[in-house]
Coordinates of C-alpha atoms in Angstrom, one line a residue:
M1 CA -0.2 -0.1 -0.1
K2 CA 1.2 3.5 -0.7
E3 CA 0.8 4.6 3.1
R4 CA 3.7 2.2 4.1
K5 CA 6.4 4.5 2.4
I6 CA 5.9 6.9 4.9
K7 CA 7.7 6.6 7.9
M8 CA 8.0 8.2 11.0
I9 CA 11.4 8.8 13.2
D10 CA 11.6 7.5 16.7
A11 CA 13.4 9.9 18.5
K12 CA 15.3 7.3 20.8
N13 CA 16.8 5.1 18.3
D14 CA 16.2 6.8 14.8
T15 CA 14.7 3.5 13.4
P16 CA 11.7 3.4 11.2
S17 CA 8.5 2.9 13.6
P18 CA 4.8 1.8 12.1
S19 CA 2.3 4.4 12.0
F20 CA -1.1 3.8 13.9
F21 CA -2.9 3.3 10.8
S22 CA -0.7 0.6 9.4
R23 CA -0.6 -1.1 13.1
L24 CA -4.9 -0.7 12.7
S25 CA -4.5 -2.4 9.2
R26 CA -2.4 -5.4 10.0
N27 CA -4.6 -6.2 13.4
L28 CA -7.8 -6.2 11.0
R29 CA -6.3 -8.6 8.5
S30 CA -4.8 -10.9 11.3
G31 CA -8.3 -11.3 12.8
R32 CA -7.1 -9.5 16.0
L33 CA -10.7 -7.6 16.0
S34 CA -11.5 -8.3 19.7
T35 CA -8.2 -6.2 20.8
T36 CA -8.8 -3.8 18.2
F37 CA -12.2 -3.0 19.1
A38 CA -11.4 -2.8 22.8
F39 CA -8.8 -0.4 22.3
L40 CA -11.3 1.7 20.2
G41 CA -13.8 1.8 22.9
V42 CA -11.6 2.7 25.5
L43 CA -10.5 5.6 23.4
S44 CA -14.2 6.8 22.6
L45 CA -15.0 6.5 26.4
G46 CA -12.2 8.9 26.9
I47 CA -13.2 11.3 24.4
L48 CA -16.9 11.4 25.8
A49 CA -15.9 11.6 29.3
G50 CA -13.8 14.5 28.7
S51 CA -16.6 16.5 26.5
V52 CA -19.2 15.8 29.8
L53 CA -16.7 17.2 31.8
T54 CA -15.7 20.1 29.8
G55 CA -19.7 21.0 29.3
R56 CA -19.9 21.0 32.9
V57 CA -17.5 23.5 33.6
S58 CA -19.0 25.8 31.0
G59 CA -22.3 25.3 32.2
M60 CA -20.8 26.4 36.0
E61 CA -19.5 29.7 34.4
Q62 CA -22.6 30.5 32.9
H63 CA -25.0 30.3 35.8
I64 CA -23.0 31.5 38.8
D65 CA -25.2 33.8 41.1
S66 CA -23.4 37.0 42.1
S67 CA -26.4 38.5 43.5
D68 CA -24.4 38.8 46.7
A69 CA -21.8 41.0 45.2
R70 CA -21.7 44.7 46.2
P71 CA -20.9 47.6 44.0
L72 CA -18.1 50.0 44.7
S73 CA -18.5 53.4 45.2
I74 CA -16.0 56.5 44.7
P75 CA -15.0 57.8 48.2
N76 CA -15.2 61.4 49.1
P77 CA -11.5 63.2 48.5
V78 CA -9.2 63.1 51.2
I79 CA -6.6 66.2 51.0
L80 CA -3.5 64.8 52.3
S81 CA -1.5 67.7 52.9
N82 CA 2.2 68.1 53.0
Q83 CA 4.8 70.8 52.7
F84 CA 5.2 70.1 49.3
S85 CA 1.9 70.6 48.2
T86 CA 1.3 73.9 50.1
I87 CA 4.6 75.5 48.6
V88 CA 3.1 74.7 45.2
K89 CA 0.0 76.3 46.0
Q90 CA 2.0 79.5 47.3
V91 CA 4.6 79.7 44.2
G92 CA 2.6 77.8 41.6
P93 CA 0.5 80.8 40.4
A94 CA 3.4 83.2 39.8
V95 CA 5.3 80.7 37.4
V96 CA 4.5 81.5 33.8
N97 CA 5.1 79.8 30.5
I98 CA 6.9 81.5 27.9
N99 CA 7.1 81.2 24.1
T100 CA 8.9 82.8 21.4
E101 CA 9.3 83.2 17.9
S102 CA 12.4 84.4 15.7
L103 CA 11.7 85.1 12.4
P104 CA 14.0 84.0 9.2
K105 CA 16.8 86.6 8.7
T106 CA 18.5 87.0 5.4
S107 CA 22.2 86.3 6.3
A108 CA 25.3 85.1 4.7
N109 CA 25.2 82.7 8.0
T110 CA 22.1 81.4 7.6
N111 CA 23.0 77.9 6.7
R112 CA 26.1 77.8 8.9
R113 CA 26.1 74.4 10.8
G114 CA 29.6 74.3 11.8
G115 CA 31.1 73.7 15.3
R116 CA 30.6 71.2 17.9
R117 CA 26.8 71.4 19.4
I118 CA 26.6 70.8 23.2
T119 CA 22.7 71.8 23.6
P120 CA 20.0 69.7 23.5
P121 CA 17.9 69.5 20.1
G122 CA 16.2 72.7 19.5
D123 CA 18.8 75.4 20.4
D124 CA 19.1 76.0 16.9
N125 CA 17.6 79.6 17.9
N126 CA 21.4 80.7 18.7
D127 CA 23.7 80.3 16.1
D128 CA 26.6 81.9 17.7
Q129 CA 29.2 79.1 18.7
N130 CA 31.0 81.1 20.6
D131 CA 28.3 83.1 22.5
P132 CA 29.3 82.6 26.6
Q133 CA 25.5 81.1 27.0
D134 CA 26.4 78.1 24.8
F135 CA 27.8 76.1 27.6
L136 CA 27.1 72.6 28.8
R137 CA 24.1 71.6 27.5
R138 CA 21.6 74.4 27.6
F139 CA 18.1 73.8 27.1
F140 CA 15.7 76.1 25.0
G141 CA 13.0 73.3 25.4
G142 CA 10.7 72.2 23.0
Q143 CA 11.7 74.1 20.0
I144 CA 9.7 73.4 17.2
P145 CA 11.4 72.7 13.8
D146 CA 10.8 75.2 10.8
G147 CA 7.5 75.1 9.3
E148 CA 6.0 75.5 5.7
G149 CA 3.8 78.0 4.3
P150 CA 3.8 81.5 5.3
D151 CA 5.5 80.6 8.8
A152 CA 8.2 79.0 6.8
G153 CA 11.6 79.3 8.7
T154 CA 10.1 80.7 11.8
R155 CA 11.8 79.2 15.1
R156 CA 9.7 78.7 18.1
A157 CA 11.1 77.9 21.7
L158 CA 9.8 77.5 25.1
G159 CA 10.9 78.3 28.6
S160 CA 9.5 79.3 32.2
G161 CA 9.5 82.5 34.3
F162 CA 8.3 83.7 37.4
I163 CA 6.6 87.0 38.4
V164 CA 8.5 89.1 41.0
D165 CA 6.4 92.4 40.6
S166 CA 2.9 92.7 40.2
R167 CA 3.3 95.3 37.9
G168 CA 4.2 92.8 35.3
Y169 CA 7.8 92.2 35.7
I170 CA 9.0 88.5 35.3
I171 CA 12.5 87.1 35.5
T172 CA 13.9 84.4 33.2
N173 CA 16.7 83.2 31.3
N174 CA 18.4 85.5 28.4
H175 CA 18.8 82.1 26.5
V176 CA 15.0 81.9 26.6
V177 CA 14.4 85.3 24.8
D178 CA 17.8 86.0 23.0
K179 CA 17.3 86.7 19.4
A180 CA 13.4 86.5 19.6
D181 CA 11.4 88.5 17.5
H182 CA 8.1 88.0 19.7
I183 CA 7.9 86.8 23.0
Y184 CA 4.6 85.9 24.9
V185 CA 3.9 84.6 28.1
K186 CA 0.8 82.2 29.6
L187 CA -0.2 82.9 33.2
S188 CA -1.3 79.9 35.1
T189 CA -4.8 81.1 35.0
D190 CA -4.7 81.4 31.4
P191 CA -7.1 78.7 30.0
E192 CA -5.0 76.2 27.7
N193 CA -7.2 76.7 24.7
G194 CA -7.2 80.6 24.9
L195 CA -4.8 83.1 24.2
E196 CA -3.1 80.4 21.8
Q197 CA 0.3 82.4 21.8
G198 CA 0.0 84.2 25.0
R199 CA 0.2 87.8 26.3
P200 CA 2.9 90.1 24.4
A201 CA 6.1 90.8 26.3
T202 CA 8.8 93.4 25.9
V203 CA 12.6 92.9 27.1
I204 CA 13.6 95.3 30.1
G205 CA 17.2 94.2 30.2
V206 CA 19.4 91.2 29.6
D207 CA 22.9 90.1 31.2
K208 CA 24.8 87.6 29.2
E209 CA 27.5 87.0 32.0
T210 CA 24.7 85.7 34.2
D211 CA 22.1 84.4 31.6
I212 CA 19.5 86.5 33.3
A213 CA 16.8 88.6 31.4
V214 CA 13.7 90.9 32.7
I215 CA 10.6 91.0 30.4
K216 CA 7.6 92.9 31.3
I217 CA 4.1 92.2 30.4
D218 CA 0.7 94.7 30.3
T219 CA -0.9 94.2 33.6
K220 CA -4.3 96.1 33.0
G221 CA -7.1 94.3 34.5
L222 CA -4.8 91.9 36.1
N223 CA -3.8 91.1 39.7
L224 CA -0.7 89.1 39.5
P225 CA 0.6 87.1 42.2
T226 CA 4.3 87.1 43.0
V227 CA 7.0 84.8 44.2
K228 CA 9.1 85.6 47.2
L229 CA 12.6 85.6 46.8
G230 CA 14.9 84.1 49.4
N231 CA 18.6 84.2 50.2
S232 CA 20.5 81.4 48.4
D233 CA 23.3 81.6 50.8
G234 CA 21.1 79.8 53.6
A235 CA 20.7 76.7 51.3
Q236 CA 22.6 73.8 52.5
V237 CA 23.6 70.7 50.7
G238 CA 20.9 68.2 51.3
D239 CA 18.0 70.5 51.6
W240 CA 14.8 69.8 49.8
V241 CA 14.0 71.8 46.8
L242 CA 11.2 72.0 44.3
A243 CA 11.5 72.9 40.7
I244 CA 8.5 74.5 38.9
G245 CA 8.0 74.9 35.2
S246 CA 7.0 74.0 32.0
P247 CA 8.9 70.8 30.7
F248 CA 8.4 70.2 27.1
G249 CA 5.6 72.9 27.6
L250 CA 3.7 71.0 30.1
N251 CA 2.6 74.0 32.2
Q252 CA 2.9 74.1 36.2
T253 CA 5.0 70.8 36.3
V254 CA 6.5 70.2 40.0
S255 CA 9.7 68.0 40.4
A256 CA 11.4 67.3 43.7
G257 CA 14.9 66.8 44.7
I258 CA 17.8 68.1 46.5
V259 CA 20.6 70.6 46.7
S260 CA 23.4 68.4 45.3
A261 CA 26.1 71.3 45.5
K262 CA 26.9 74.7 45.6
N263 CA 29.0 77.3 44.0
R264 CA 29.1 74.7 41.0
E265 CA 31.2 76.2 38.1
I266 CA 30.3 74.7 34.9
D267 CA 32.2 76.2 32.2
E268 CA 33.1 73.2 29.7
A269 CA 35.5 74.7 27.4
P270 CA 38.0 76.9 29.4
G271 CA 40.6 78.8 27.5
P272 CA 44.2 78.1 27.1
G273 CA 45.5 77.0 30.3
G274 CA 42.2 76.5 32.0
V275 CA 41.3 80.4 32.3
A276 CA 37.6 80.2 33.0
T277 CA 35.1 81.5 30.2
N278 CA 32.8 83.2 32.5
Q279 CA 33.4 84.2 36.1
F280 CA 30.2 85.3 37.0
Q281 CA 28.1 81.9 36.9
R282 CA 28.5 79.9 39.9
F283 CA 25.5 77.5 40.3
I284 CA 23.3 75.6 43.0
Q285 CA 23.3 71.8 41.6
T286 CA 20.2 69.8 42.0
D287 CA 18.8 66.4 41.3
A288 CA 15.4 67.6 41.1
A289 CA 14.1 66.6 37.4
I290 CA 14.9 69.6 35.0
N291 CA 14.0 69.1 31.5
P292 CA 13.9 71.4 28.1
G293 CA 11.2 74.2 29.0
N294 CA 12.3 74.3 32.6
S295 CA 14.8 77.4 31.8
G296 CA 13.9 80.5 33.9
G297 CA 11.5 78.5 36.2
P298 CA 12.0 78.9 40.2
L299 CA 14.0 76.5 42.4
V300 CA 12.1 76.8 45.6
D301 CA 13.2 75.8 49.2
M302 CA 10.9 74.4 52.0
A303 CA 10.2 78.1 53.1
G304 CA 8.5 78.6 49.7
Q305 CA 11.3 81.0 48.7
V306 CA 13.0 81.2 45.3
I307 CA 16.5 80.2 46.2
G308 CA 17.5 79.7 42.3
M309 CA 16.6 80.2 38.6
N310 CA 16.7 76.7 36.8
T311 CA 19.1 77.5 34.0
A312 CA 21.2 74.5 32.5
I313 CA 21.5 70.7 32.8
Y314 CA 24.2 68.1 32.1
T315 CA 22.7 65.4 30.1
Q316 CA 23.8 63.1 27.4
S317 CA 20.1 62.1 26.5
A318 CA 18.8 66.0 26.1
G319 CA 16.6 64.9 29.2
S320 CA 17.1 65.0 32.9
E321 CA 19.6 62.7 34.1
G322 CA 19.5 64.3 37.5
V323 CA 22.2 67.0 37.1
G324 CA 20.6 70.3 37.0
F325 CA 21.8 73.8 37.7
A326 CA 20.3 77.1 39.0
M327 CA 21.5 80.3 39.3
P328 CA 21.4 81.3 42.8
S329 CA 18.9 83.9 43.9
D330 CA 21.4 86.3 45.3
T331 CA 22.8 86.7 41.9
V332 CA 19.6 87.1 40.3
I333 CA 18.3 89.7 42.8
R334 CA 21.4 92.0 42.0
V335 CA 21.2 91.6 38.6
Y336 CA 17.6 92.3 38.4
N337 CA 17.9 95.6 40.4
D338 CA 20.6 96.8 37.8
L339 CA 18.5 95.7 34.9
I340 CA 15.3 97.5 35.9
G341 CA 17.3 100.8 36.6
P342 CA 17.5 103.7 34.2
E343 CA 20.4 102.1 31.8
H344 CA 18.9 98.7 32.0
K345 CA 22.2 96.8 32.1
V346 CA 24.6 95.5 34.6
T347 CA 27.8 97.6 35.4
R348 CA 30.7 95.8 36.9
G349 CA 34.0 96.9 38.2
S350 CA 37.3 95.9 37.1
I351 CA 41.2 96.7 37.5
G352 CA 42.5 95.4 34.2
I353 CA 43.8 92.2 35.1
T354 CA 43.2 88.4 33.9
F355 CA 43.9 85.4 36.0
Q356 CA 43.4 81.4 36.3
S357 CA 40.7 80.2 38.1
A358 CA 41.8 77.0 38.8
Q359 CA 45.6 76.0 39.0
S360 CA 47.6 72.8 40.3
S361 CA 49.1 72.8 43.6
A362 CA 52.5 73.0 42.0
V363 CA 51.6 76.2 40.4
G364 CA 50.8 77.5 43.9
R365 CA 53.8 76.2 45.5
M366 CA 56.1 77.7 42.7
Y367 CA 54.7 81.2 43.1
G368 CA 54.2 81.2 46.8
F369 CA 50.3 81.4 47.1
A370 CA 49.6 77.7 48.0
N371 CA 47.7 79.2 51.4
G372 CA 45.8 81.5 49.3
G373 CA 46.0 84.6 47.0
V374 CA 45.4 85.2 43.0
L375 CA 48.2 84.8 40.7
V376 CA 47.9 87.7 37.9
G377 CA 48.3 86.4 34.6
S378 CA 48.1 89.4 32.4
V379 CA 47.7 93.1 33.3
T380 CA 45.7 95.3 30.6
P381 CA 48.0 98.2 28.9
G382 CA 46.1 101.6 30.1
F383 CA 44.0 100.3 32.9
P384 CA 44.2 100.9 36.5
A385 CA 46.2 98.0 37.5
A386 CA 48.8 98.8 34.9
K387 CA 49.0 102.4 36.0
A388 CA 49.1 101.5 39.6
G389 CA 52.3 99.2 38.6
L390 CA 51.0 95.8 38.8
Q391 CA 52.7 92.9 37.0
P392 CA 52.1 89.5 35.5
D393 CA 53.3 86.7 38.3
D394 CA 52.4 89.2 40.9
V395 CA 50.1 87.3 43.6
I396 CA 47.2 89.6 45.0
T397 CA 46.8 88.8 48.6
S398 CA 44.6 91.4 50.0
I399 CA 41.6 94.1 49.1
D400 CA 41.3 96.9 51.8
G401 CA 42.8 95.0 54.4
T402 CA 40.7 92.0 53.9
P403 CA 42.6 88.5 52.6
V404 CA 41.6 87.5 49.2
K405 CA 41.5 83.5 49.3
D406 CA 40.8 83.0 45.6
G407 CA 39.8 84.4 42.0
D408 CA 36.2 83.8 43.1
E409 CA 36.7 86.1 46.2
L410 CA 38.6 88.8 44.0
V411 CA 35.8 88.9 41.2
N412 CA 32.9 89.4 43.6
I413 CA 34.7 92.2 45.7
I414 CA 35.8 94.3 42.5
S415 CA 32.8 93.3 40.5
A416 CA 30.6 95.0 43.1
K417 CA 32.7 98.6 43.1
H418 CA 31.4 101.2 41.0
P419 CA 33.5 102.8 38.3
G420 CA 35.1 105.5 39.8
A421 CA 36.2 103.9 43.3
T422 CA 39.6 103.0 44.7
V423 CA 40.7 100.0 46.0
H424 CA 43.9 99.3 48.5
I425 CA 45.5 96.2 46.9
G426 CA 48.1 94.0 48.8
F427 CA 50.4 91.7 47.0
E428 CA 53.3 89.6 46.8
R429 CA 56.5 90.1 44.2
N430 CA 59.4 87.9 44.4
G431 CA 58.4 87.0 48.0
K432 CA 58.3 90.9 49.0
H433 CA 54.9 92.2 50.3
Q434 CA 54.0 95.5 48.5
T435 CA 50.8 97.5 48.3
A436 CA 49.0 99.9 45.6
D437 CA 45.7 102.1 45.3
V438 CA 44.0 100.8 42.2
G439 CA 41.1 102.6 40.5
I440 CA 38.0 100.9 39.3
V441 CA 36.6 100.9 35.9
D442 CA 33.6 99.7 33.9
R443 CA 34.5 96.0 33.1
S444 CA 32.6 96.3 29.8
K445 CA 35.4 98.5 28.6
L446 CA 37.7 95.8 28.4
N447 CA 37.7 94.5 25.0
D448 CA 39.7 91.4 23.6
D449 CA 41.8 92.5 20.7
P450 CA 42.5 89.2 18.7
G451 CA 45.5 89.5 16.6
A452 CA 46.1 87.6 13.3
S453 CA 46.3 83.6 13.1
N454 CA 49.7 82.3 13.6
D455 CA 51.7 83.3 10.2
N456 CA 54.7 80.9 10.9
N457 CA 55.7 79.9 7.7
S458 CA 59.1 78.8 8.4
S459 CA 60.3 75.3 8.3
P460 CA 60.1 73.6 12.1
E461 CA 63.5 73.0 13.5
E462 CA 62.3 70.8 16.2
S463 CA 63.9 70.2 19.5
D464 CA 63.6 66.7 21.2
I465 CA 65.1 67.6 24.5
G466 CA 61.9 67.4 26.1
Q467 CA 60.5 64.6 24.6
N468 CA 61.6 62.2 27.2
K469 CA 61.1 64.2 30.2
L470 CA 58.0 66.2 29.3
G471 CA 56.6 64.6 25.8
I472 CA 57.0 67.5 23.8
T473 CA 58.9 68.8 21.1
V474 CA 59.2 72.5 20.3
Q475 CA 60.4 75.2 17.7
P476 CA 61.3 78.8 18.1
T477 CA 58.3 81.2 17.9
P478 CA 58.2 83.7 15.2
A479 CA 59.2 87.4 16.1
A480 CA 55.8 88.6 14.9
V481 CA 54.1 86.2 17.3
S482 CA 56.3 87.1 20.0
S483 CA 55.9 90.9 19.4
R484 CA 51.9 90.6 19.5
L485 CA 52.2 88.4 22.6
G486 CA 54.3 91.1 24.1
I487 CA 57.0 88.6 24.9
K488 CA 60.7 87.9 24.6
G489 CA 61.2 85.0 22.3
G490 CA 59.5 81.8 23.5
V491 CA 59.1 78.5 22.0
T492 CA 56.0 76.9 20.4
V493 CA 54.8 73.4 21.0
T494 CA 54.8 71.6 17.9
S495 CA 53.5 68.1 19.1
V496 CA 52.6 66.3 22.5
R497 CA 52.7 62.5 23.0
P498 CA 49.7 61.0 24.3
G499 CA 50.0 59.9 28.1
S500 CA 52.9 62.1 28.4
F501 CA 53.7 64.5 31.3
A502 CA 52.8 67.3 29.1
D503 CA 49.5 65.5 28.1
E504 CA 48.5 64.9 31.5
I505 CA 48.7 68.5 32.7
N506 CA 47.0 69.8 29.4
L507 CA 50.0 71.4 27.9
G508 CA 48.5 71.8 24.3
R509 CA 50.3 72.1 20.9
S510 CA 50.6 75.6 19.6
A511 CA 50.9 77.1 23.1
V512 CA 53.7 79.4 23.4
I513 CA 56.1 79.0 26.4
S514 CA 57.7 82.0 27.9
E515 CA 58.8 80.7 31.4
I516 CA 59.4 77.5 33.0
N517 CA 59.8 77.6 37.0
R518 CA 60.1 81.2 36.5
K519 CA 62.8 81.1 34.4
P520 CA 62.6 83.0 30.8
V521 CA 62.5 81.0 27.7
T522 CA 63.7 83.1 25.0
D523 CA 64.9 80.4 22.6
E524 CA 65.7 76.7 22.0
A525 CA 69.1 77.2 24.0
S526 CA 67.2 78.5 27.2
Y527 CA 64.4 76.2 26.9
R528 CA 67.2 73.1 26.6
A529 CA 69.0 74.7 29.7
I530 CA 66.1 74.6 31.8
V531 CA 64.5 71.4 30.7
G532 CA 67.9 69.4 31.0
G533 CA 67.9 70.4 34.8
L534 CA 64.5 68.9 35.6
K535 CA 64.5 65.6 37.3
S536 CA 61.8 63.1 38.8
G537 CA 59.6 64.7 41.6
D538 CA 60.6 68.4 40.6
D539 CA 57.7 70.8 40.2
V540 CA 57.4 72.1 36.8
V541 CA 55.3 74.9 35.9
F542 CA 54.8 76.6 32.5
V543 CA 53.8 79.9 31.6
V544 CA 52.0 79.8 28.2
H545 CA 50.3 82.0 25.7
D546 CA 47.5 81.6 23.2
P547 CA 49.5 82.5 19.8
N548 CA 46.1 83.9 18.4
L549 CA 45.6 86.9 21.1
R550 CA 47.0 90.2 21.0
G551 CA 48.7 91.0 24.3
G552 CA 48.3 87.1 25.1
G553 CA 48.0 87.2 28.8
N554 CA 49.8 84.5 30.7
S555 CA 48.3 81.6 31.5
Y556 CA 49.9 78.6 33.9
V557 CA 50.3 74.9 33.7
G558 CA 51.9 72.7 35.8
G559 CA 52.5 69.6 37.7
T560 CA 54.9 67.2 39.5
L561 CA 57.4 65.3 37.3
P562 CA 56.9 61.6 37.3

């Protein structure tokens, strides 16, 4: 028969095994009918029993009596009052949503997309890659891509703010309103579907140094609530705080966390030698969830007081990763008071010097300020410090008799002085204490004058004397570059070996070296002589310059030679 060619494989021994139907056929032919019919009978009884049991189960489910079940009811609401909810009720009404429009501009740089972006998606509103606002993951929040039709090319952005004066004055971030052609504000009481764009607002003043802006709306017919500003100095690491704002456009969103750190400096791309790009941005760090759109919203303590303005986040995903930054309220208040003044700008004092905000301990030991003080990097010609006789490498130790611990203290003291005032400065020069009366000028008058790019076309005559000890090669600095930097001679770093001593201390390629361990480097011979005398365990401190900056200014890079 044809079915006998069909085989099934026994998984145990891989030998052919006869099918059920083949065995039945053989039994019928062999006359073993009684055994076969007995088997079929048992099989039929099994199938019948299963059907009966299934039918009984199905019947039981269909005839269950649930008349004794009681229906559920919605209970009366219970208000579980806590400090968080109480604070939100107090502060929330004064927090606003801000949305802006930037119209397309005709510009030769319209399509420029060069440079490394470190801001989350939606920050295309700011095309200036060198803007001081463009540091460490700024968040405009909810930027809507360029549209089509009559609004094609219009950029829109979302942010937050808080009302500080019932006359309509609102504080927010400068980067929320920067370059915007139209600014609209939605109050907490405005309906979601009404006032589609919001209430028109005007800019009163902005301060790019601290990323703070003051805007105003018309208050006719309005009774605006206001926040209560607190003293951020009283905030302690570990204190509970609330962040309120409009992340992703979701108005009146509240998140909770703690103060993670204070006085946090987050400049991501310092200048040569580690010079801070902005000396006025010191933040409260928090792990309260802050996302795009929270910019400009308040950070509130458990007394219901605003102790900071949410400004930036550190993120690798464009969302909250528990590291947010808020500008302290003490700074916000001082800047606000200046911006609402007659000139609508912040005036900061300066004496005309530069310095590094962070230096290695080796630099401190070499220049004698390991226990406090500020090492002067450069002195601007024609400004008060130069007129008073201060020089690079001087260490400022006191202002008006008050000891100066570091650069932050120096900046806070000097910037708070009004132009025209005078301060009595104590400083160390070559181990000797000296004093000088130095005038104060408007810091905004200090303008960088970048020089031409390095035009060195000479063939490199590299020296490898420092390759083994330092990990660098150098060549003579062109006379034109030295003159522009205001130094005598010097050598230029042409290469840095990865993992070397120079690499570890961030001594970069193209840096111009004018001193090593307070000894002048005027040419390759002086460089070789100094480096040749270095040994393991020595502190090594370089005075370096950016070859593209006129006047250069001193930057200090150092470490202990392994």
